[in-house]
Amino acid sequence: MFEKILIANRGEIACRIIKTARKKGIKTVAVYSRADASARHVRLADEAYEIGAAEAADSYLNGSKIIAIARKSGASAIHPGYGFLSENEEFAKACEEAEIRFIGPTADAISLMGLKDQAKKAMEEAGVPVVPGYDGDDQDAVFLSDKADEIGYPLLIKAVAGGGGKGMRLVENRSQFSSALSSAKREAKAAFGNDRVLLEKYIRRARHIEVQIFADMVGNAVYLHERDCSLQRRHQKIIEEAPAPDLSDDMRFEIGETATRAAKAIKYRGAGTIEFIVDVENGLKDAPFYFMEMNTRLQVEHPVTEMITGLDLVEWQLRVAAGERLPLKQDDIKLNGHAFEARLYAEDPGNNFLPQTGTLHHFTCPAPDLNFRLDSGIDQGDEISIYYDPMIAKLVVWGQNRSEALRHMRQVIKNTAIAGVKTNLEFLYHVFMNKAFSVADFDTGFIEKHRAELTRRFDEMPVPVLVLAALSELMPHMEGKDVWDWSDGWQLNHSLKVNLTFTANNKSHEVGVTYLKDGFEISVSDRPYKVKLLKKEQDDFSILIDGRKISGKVIMQKQDFTVFCDGKVAYLHHYIPGADKQNDQATSGTVVTPMPGKVSNILVADGADVEEGEPLVILEAMKMEHTIKAPRKGIVCFNDLTLEMQVSDGEVLFRIAESDDDG
Ligand code: ADP
């Protein structure tokens, strides 16, 4: 076994690898970019070396620098994690040339599976079913269009070098084909430097089921059962589970054996995932499944497999890389219970999952135990920057069966609180509460289909949320004071009533708090409620609203409030007229950039009369397009905004002046 390994990654996966290395008595070397000098993986490792600027190209993708550090520090192996250099054949080759073991497959296997067309051909030769389509060399547009007719619509155009859903287009009919082809090619050229595409039949109702395989260097291969990753947004996974619900034992065996056969056929070594798409048009029973692609690395969602098998996949990776045989035979690999993983992202589901950046002022969740595991690379106080993936943590639960695991996940989400950046926490809660999801009635279109209810913003801010925010604002003023002394403490001109204004999503909410001898009368939208405080421990409240018990948590950061109550997460701002520049701007119709980026399109003319919600500007940021809409009706004024302009965080994009007919 290795004495010391280098981890060429960051975030939760670097921390995850360090944990197993420590368990095995292996010393760890971390590398970090300048943005990550005090990151969690740096704090956890035995040694750490800076490798360059924040941009991944200057740091985590700088293979030669990383190899030089491995040599200097005496690490005999490099674990690449996922992403970054993990599927880079040049890097794998360079490691072996430098006589440092790459903890992963051979460069040849990475290269073979790296291109979707090549991988499909290799799999077909190994007798693995692949999605019908065209994956040949002829890239002539007319030829491809004829092939598309043969395959039939709807179909998918996929960049052979694609990943992360990029370079992929769904084409519904012939008339869309040529423009979809050129745009897929353009995107693929820009993202991967390779514009070759393949065509594939589009499966309307599909489940994404993937198999975890493992192989050693002497030709043994096994499967560690399957994961269902059908819950996706923008073709990217958000929630994964194992085993795949409702999969029959026969089909589990068949899909597992097929995956193992595929691994053996390409003389694979180490951890790998064979992704299949299952056509569930006629249900899951005996449904046809097809190879989609192979990921030649550890997956983000590997913990669900660990939860149901009781195995440590990173340990297996280390053992196989060190030349050991596979620790278990197929028959000894058990499947016990059910596990879910939910990816907690800094993103705004209510705004097309726009990634968010900022400081994590608050991050608490239940203590890990047999049923709950937290994989996180970030602690309270850390920064979510624009440079890397906005994933904050992975919440992983285990239960005896699916419904028990579901219940655990609901509890975990309800008892997790994050403030400082918007997150998808409430979105995840809605998914785990969804009736169809609870009975495993889903396919890859689930999130799109249920999007409105899963991402709904509060049109009506829930009363408990406003009550909790108001109490939390006023509490510091009254703690340690006798009830009748409160007024002078608040300088309220001896009145026992306080009016507060909270804003959220460009709407304001008036809350009036009157102090009674035995509690409060709190009015929301002029309707009074009797409120009694039962308990307050730090940020946690237990109250009665008209006799109904409500528990919640409120995190205050100056005038910003994040309220967690019964799975709901609300972001409120306590509006103080005059003292409040940002909000005065918002109400005056000034729109600032949500994140640094480039103006890629301006959709209306300067001075146009626009409606509330009308898309006005497209901003390109964090490798995605974001639509900036009018916060209200009025006349748009772009000032100096021009196409291709770089804008920094918080910079004014445009202003919406009131139109004349508004008075
Ligand atoms: P990428 O490598 O960009 O992630 P994949 O080929 O892995 O692309 O596909 C990503 C997702 O797109 C799949 O999980 C599935 O939801 C969907 N998908 C891929 N191929 C098909 C297909 N032929 N029919 C329907 N959906 C598909």
mmCIF file of C-alpha atoms in Angstrom, residues 67-276:
data_model
loop_
_atom_site.group_PDB
_atom_site.id
_atom_site.type_symbol
_atom_site.label_atom_id
_atom_site.label_comp_id
_atom_site.label_asym_id
_atom_site.label_seq_id
_atom_site.Cartn_x
_atom_site.Cartn_y
_atom_site.Cartn_z
ATOM 1 C CA ILE A 67 3.157 15.872 -10.718
ATOM 2 C CA ALA A 68 6.165 17.987 -9.707
ATOM 3 C CA ILE A 69 4.616 18.464 -6.261
ATOM 4 C CA ALA A 70 3.922 14.749 -5.943
ATOM 5 C CA ARG A 71 7.613 14.109 -6.607
ATOM 6 C CA LYS A 72 8.813 16.821 -4.265
ATOM 7 C CA SER A 73 6.571 15.661 -1.432
ATOM 8 C CA GLY A 74 7.349 11.987 -1.929
ATOM 9 C CA ALA A 75 3.761 10.947 -2.805
ATOM 10 C CA SER A 76 3.812 7.686 -4.756
ATOM 11 C CA ALA A 77 0.257 7.963 -6.130
ATOM 12 C CA ILE A 78 -2.228 10.616 -7.212
ATOM 13 C CA HIS A 79 -5.969 10.413 -6.661
ATOM 14 C CA PRO A 80 -7.700 12.692 -9.182
ATOM 15 C CA GLY A 81 -11.189 12.662 -7.582
ATOM 16 C CA TYR A 82 -13.870 13.538 -10.151
ATOM 17 C CA GLY A 83 -13.898 16.391 -12.654
ATOM 18 C CA PHE A 84 -10.644 18.321 -13.273
ATOM 19 C CA LEU A 85 -7.933 15.819 -14.379
ATOM 20 C CA SER A 86 -9.800 12.627 -13.522
ATOM 21 C CA GLU A 87 -10.639 11.710 -17.113
ATOM 22 C CA ASN A 88 -7.613 13.268 -18.745
ATOM 23 C CA GLU A 89 -5.628 10.572 -20.518
ATOM 24 C CA GLU A 90 -2.569 12.836 -20.949
ATOM 25 C CA PHE A 91 -2.417 13.320 -17.211
ATOM 26 C CA ALA A 92 -2.830 9.611 -16.490
ATOM 27 C CA LYS A 93 -0.005 8.914 -18.953
ATOM 28 C CA ALA A 94 2.233 11.627 -17.472
ATOM 29 C CA CYS A 95 1.747 10.175 -13.987
ATOM 30 C CA GLU A 96 2.804 6.714 -15.084
ATOM 31 C CA GLU A 97 5.790 8.170 -16.959
ATOM 32 C CA ALA A 98 6.831 9.941 -13.781
ATOM 33 C CA GLU A 99 6.451 6.592 -11.974
ATOM 34 C CA ILE A 100 3.598 7.880 -9.887
ATOM 35 C CA ARG A 101 0.557 5.629 -9.768
ATOM 36 C CA PHE A 102 -2.584 7.236 -11.168
ATOM 37 C CA ILE A 103 -5.436 6.029 -8.934
ATOM 38 C CA GLY A 104 -7.777 5.243 -11.785
ATOM 39 C CA PRO A 105 -7.852 3.303 -15.035
ATOM 40 C CA THR A 106 -5.140 3.193 -17.682
ATOM 41 C CA ALA A 107 -4.755 6.105 -20.099
ATOM 42 C CA ASP A 108 -5.941 3.794 -22.893
ATOM 43 C CA ALA A 109 -9.230 3.029 -21.128
ATOM 44 C CA ILE A 110 -9.817 6.720 -20.443
ATOM 45 C CA SER A 111 -9.162 7.536 -24.063
ATOM 46 C CA LEU A 112 -11.391 4.745 -25.391
ATOM 47 C CA MET A 113 -14.338 5.791 -23.216
ATOM 48 C CA GLY A 114 -13.653 9.514 -23.594
ATOM 49 C CA LEU A 115 -15.466 9.846 -26.912
ATOM 50 C CA LYS A 116 -19.078 8.743 -27.051
ATOM 51 C CA ASP A 117 -18.905 7.284 -30.581
ATOM 52 C CA GLN A 118 -15.797 5.212 -29.859
ATOM 53 C CA ALA A 119 -17.254 4.025 -26.557
ATOM 54 C CA LYS A 120 -20.509 2.988 -28.234
ATOM 55 C CA LYS A 121 -18.618 1.023 -30.880
ATOM 56 C CA ALA A 122 -16.484 -0.751 -28.263
ATOM 57 C CA MET A 123 -19.603 -1.654 -26.308
ATOM 58 C CA GLU A 124 -21.442 -2.939 -29.365
ATOM 59 C CA GLU A 125 -18.465 -5.218 -30.040
ATOM 60 C CA ALA A 126 -18.689 -6.480 -26.451
ATOM 61 C CA GLY A 127 -22.360 -7.337 -26.992
ATOM 62 C CA VAL A 128 -23.706 -4.487 -24.864
ATOM 63 C CA PRO A 129 -26.917 -2.913 -26.214
ATOM 64 C CA VAL A 130 -26.516 0.725 -27.299
ATOM 65 C CA VAL A 131 -29.147 3.332 -28.195
ATOM 66 C CA PRO A 132 -30.008 2.968 -31.890
ATOM 67 C CA GLY A 133 -28.588 5.748 -33.981
ATOM 68 C CA TYR A 134 -25.674 6.847 -36.140
ATOM 69 C CA ASP A 135 -22.136 7.131 -34.769
ATOM 70 C CA GLY A 136 -20.068 6.999 -37.939
ATOM 71 C CA ASP A 137 -17.375 9.255 -39.361
ATOM 72 C CA ASP A 138 -19.382 11.025 -42.061
ATOM 73 C CA GLN A 139 -20.263 14.441 -40.633
ATOM 74 C CA ASP A 140 -21.761 15.944 -43.795
ATOM 75 C CA ALA A 141 -24.909 17.891 -42.859
ATOM 76 C CA VAL A 142 -27.068 16.474 -45.682
ATOM 77 C CA PHE A 143 -25.873 12.946 -44.945
ATOM 78 C CA LEU A 144 -26.629 13.374 -41.228
ATOM 79 C CA SER A 145 -30.070 14.728 -42.015
ATOM 80 C CA ASP A 146 -30.796 11.620 -44.134
ATOM 81 C CA LYS A 147 -29.577 9.442 -41.272
ATOM 82 C CA ALA A 148 -31.879 11.363 -38.938
ATOM 83 C CA ASP A 149 -34.818 10.502 -41.204
ATOM 84 C CA GLU A 150 -33.850 6.846 -41.014
ATOM 85 C CA ILE A 151 -33.610 6.896 -37.203
ATOM 86 C CA GLY A 152 -36.833 8.851 -36.907
ATOM 87 C CA TYR A 153 -37.875 11.744 -34.693
ATOM 88 C CA PRO A 154 -37.572 12.782 -31.918
ATOM 89 C CA LEU A 155 -33.829 12.304 -31.768
ATOM 90 C CA LEU A 156 -30.805 13.577 -29.916
ATOM 91 C CA ILE A 157 -27.734 15.132 -31.427
ATOM 92 C CA LYS A 158 -24.806 14.512 -29.074
ATOM 93 C CA ALA A 159 -21.295 15.882 -29.247
ATOM 94 C CA VAL A 160 -18.988 12.852 -29.190
ATOM 95 C CA ALA A 161 -16.687 14.727 -26.800
ATOM 96 C CA GLY A 162 -19.648 16.011 -24.783
ATOM 97 C CA GLY A 163 -20.207 15.993 -21.056
ATOM 98 C CA GLY A 164 -22.397 17.766 -18.536
ATOM 99 C CA GLY A 165 -25.198 17.981 -21.088
ATOM 100 C CA LYS A 166 -23.197 20.307 -23.352
ATOM 101 C CA GLY A 167 -23.320 19.914 -27.117
ATOM 102 C CA MET A 168 -26.585 17.986 -26.840
ATOM 103 C CA ARG A 169 -29.789 18.944 -28.684
ATOM 104 C CA LEU A 170 -33.212 17.364 -28.723
ATOM 105 C CA VAL A 171 -34.727 17.568 -32.197
ATOM 106 C CA GLU A 172 -38.479 17.063 -32.460
ATOM 107 C CA ASN A 173 -38.823 17.063 -36.221
ATOM 108 C CA ARG A 174 -37.053 17.397 -39.542
ATOM 109 C CA SER A 175 -37.496 21.147 -39.831
ATOM 110 C CA GLN A 176 -35.454 21.729 -36.668
ATOM 111 C CA PHE A 177 -32.598 19.428 -37.641
ATOM 112 C CA SER A 178 -30.184 21.654 -39.512
ATOM 113 C CA SER A 179 -30.238 24.551 -37.072
ATOM 114 C CA ALA A 180 -29.965 22.182 -34.079
ATOM 115 C CA LEU A 181 -27.023 20.476 -35.775
ATOM 116 C CA SER A 182 -25.125 23.710 -36.302
ATOM 117 C CA SER A 183 -25.800 24.967 -32.805
ATOM 118 C CA ALA A 184 -24.742 21.647 -31.198
ATOM 119 C CA LYS A 185 -21.578 21.714 -33.297
ATOM 120 C CA ARG A 186 -20.862 25.321 -32.351
ATOM 121 C CA GLU A 187 -21.291 24.619 -28.650
ATOM 122 C CA ALA A 188 -19.181 21.457 -28.857
ATOM 123 C CA LYS A 189 -16.398 23.238 -30.729
ATOM 124 C CA ALA A 190 -16.286 25.994 -28.102
ATOM 125 C CA ALA A 191 -16.493 23.681 -25.089
ATOM 126 C CA PHE A 192 -14.414 20.682 -26.203
ATOM 127 C CA GLY A 193 -12.514 21.784 -29.318
ATOM 128 C CA ASN A 194 -14.204 18.917 -31.187
ATOM 129 C CA ASP A 195 -17.409 19.395 -33.151
ATOM 130 C CA ARG A 196 -18.081 15.794 -34.154
ATOM 131 C CA VAL A 197 -21.553 14.572 -33.259
ATOM 132 C CA LEU A 198 -23.538 11.366 -33.202
ATOM 133 C CA LEU A 199 -27.281 10.873 -33.624
ATOM 134 C CA GLU A 200 -29.402 8.867 -31.260
ATOM 135 C CA LYS A 201 -33.030 7.883 -30.971
ATOM 136 C CA TYR A 202 -34.576 9.989 -28.197
ATOM 137 C CA ILE A 203 -36.240 7.943 -25.505
ATOM 138 C CA ARG A 204 -39.321 9.849 -24.382
ATOM 139 C CA ARG A 205 -39.869 8.139 -21.074
ATOM 140 C CA ALA A 206 -36.527 7.125 -19.644
ATOM 141 C CA ARG A 207 -34.846 6.249 -16.400
ATOM 142 C CA HIS A 208 -31.132 6.829 -15.939
ATOM 143 C CA ILE A 209 -29.805 3.722 -14.220
ATOM 144 C CA GLU A 210 -26.075 3.283 -13.827
ATOM 145 C CA VAL A 211 -23.992 0.415 -12.532
ATOM 146 C CA GLN A 212 -20.964 0.773 -10.284
ATOM 147 C CA ILE A 213 -18.290 -1.618 -11.435
ATOM 148 C CA PHE A 214 -14.853 -2.429 -10.083
ATOM 149 C CA ALA A 215 -11.992 -4.309 -11.686
ATOM 150 C CA ASP A 216 -8.490 -5.220 -10.585
ATOM 151 C CA MET A 217 -5.278 -5.575 -12.576
ATOM 152 C CA VAL A 218 -5.536 -9.333 -12.985
ATOM 153 C CA GLY A 219 -8.815 -9.396 -14.848
ATOM 154 C CA ASN A 220 -11.399 -9.730 -12.046
ATOM 155 C CA ALA A 221 -14.459 -7.534 -12.313
ATOM 156 C CA VAL A 222 -17.608 -7.183 -10.207
ATOM 157 C CA TYR A 223 -20.611 -4.865 -9.996
ATOM 158 C CA LEU A 224 -21.650 -3.083 -6.807
ATOM 159 C CA HIS A 225 -25.276 -2.805 -7.895
ATOM 160 C CA GLU A 226 -26.994 0.125 -9.512
ATOM 161 C CA ARG A 227 -27.955 3.721 -8.810
ATOM 162 C CA ASP A 228 -30.953 5.554 -10.189
ATOM 163 C CA CYS A 229 -30.019 9.085 -11.247
ATOM 164 C CA SER A 230 -33.160 10.035 -13.155
ATOM 165 C CA LEU A 231 -33.740 13.236 -11.183
ATOM 166 C CA GLN A 232 -31.916 15.776 -13.275
ATOM 167 C CA ARG A 233 -32.070 19.425 -14.211
ATOM 168 C CA ARG A 234 -30.384 20.499 -17.443
ATOM 169 C CA HIS A 235 -29.355 16.833 -17.878
ATOM 170 C CA GLN A 236 -27.400 17.053 -14.616
ATOM 171 C CA LYS A 237 -28.087 14.888 -11.604
ATOM 172 C CA ILE A 238 -29.450 16.405 -8.384
ATOM 173 C CA ILE A 239 -30.872 13.433 -6.488
ATOM 174 C CA GLU A 240 -29.595 9.868 -6.714
ATOM 175 C CA GLU A 241 -30.701 6.698 -5.035
ATOM 176 C CA ALA A 242 -29.699 3.070 -4.685
ATOM 177 C CA PRO A 243 -31.005 0.575 -5.456
ATOM 178 C CA ALA A 244 -33.147 1.662 -8.427
ATOM 179 C CA PRO A 245 -36.747 1.522 -7.168
ATOM 180 C CA ASP A 246 -38.938 -1.259 -8.558
ATOM 181 C CA LEU A 247 -36.099 -2.907 -10.480
ATOM 182 C CA SER A 248 -36.690 -6.658 -10.464
ATOM 183 C CA ASP A 249 -33.944 -8.963 -9.212
ATOM 184 C CA ASP A 250 -33.698 -10.473 -12.677
ATOM 185 C CA MET A 251 -33.164 -7.136 -14.318
ATOM 186 C CA ARG A 252 -30.713 -6.069 -11.574
ATOM 187 C CA PHE A 253 -28.705 -9.172 -12.311
ATOM 188 C CA GLU A 254 -28.881 -8.675 -16.066
ATOM 189 C CA ILE A 255 -27.874 -5.023 -16.035
ATOM 190 C CA GLY A 256 -25.095 -5.739 -13.499
ATOM 191 C CA GLU A 257 -23.725 -8.633 -15.526
ATOM 192 C CA THR A 258 -23.866 -6.562 -18.707
ATOM 193 C CA ALA A 259 -21.858 -3.789 -17.038
ATOM 194 C CA THR A 260 -19.263 -6.248 -15.762
ATOM 195 C CA ARG A 261 -18.956 -7.770 -19.216
ATOM 196 C CA ALA A 262 -18.368 -4.290 -20.624
ATOM 197 C CA ALA A 263 -15.610 -3.616 -18.066
ATOM 198 C CA LYS A 264 -13.903 -6.908 -18.819
ATOM 199 C CA ALA A 265 -14.115 -6.374 -22.563
ATOM 200 C CA ILE A 266 -12.040 -3.213 -22.334
ATOM 201 C CA LYS A 267 -9.653 -4.647 -19.695
ATOM 202 C CA TYR A 268 -10.705 -1.989 -17.277
ATOM 203 C CA ARG A 269 -9.103 -1.445 -13.881
ATOM 204 C CA GLY A 270 -10.371 0.431 -10.827
ATOM 205 C CA ALA A 271 -13.734 2.104 -10.209
ATOM 206 C CA GLY A 272 -16.002 2.861 -13.123
ATOM 207 C CA THR A 273 -19.632 3.555 -13.874
ATOM 208 C CA ILE A 274 -21.580 2.273 -16.823
ATOM 209 C CA GLU A 275 -24.542 4.525 -17.480
ATOM 210 C CA PHE A 276 -27.623 3.016 -19.062
#
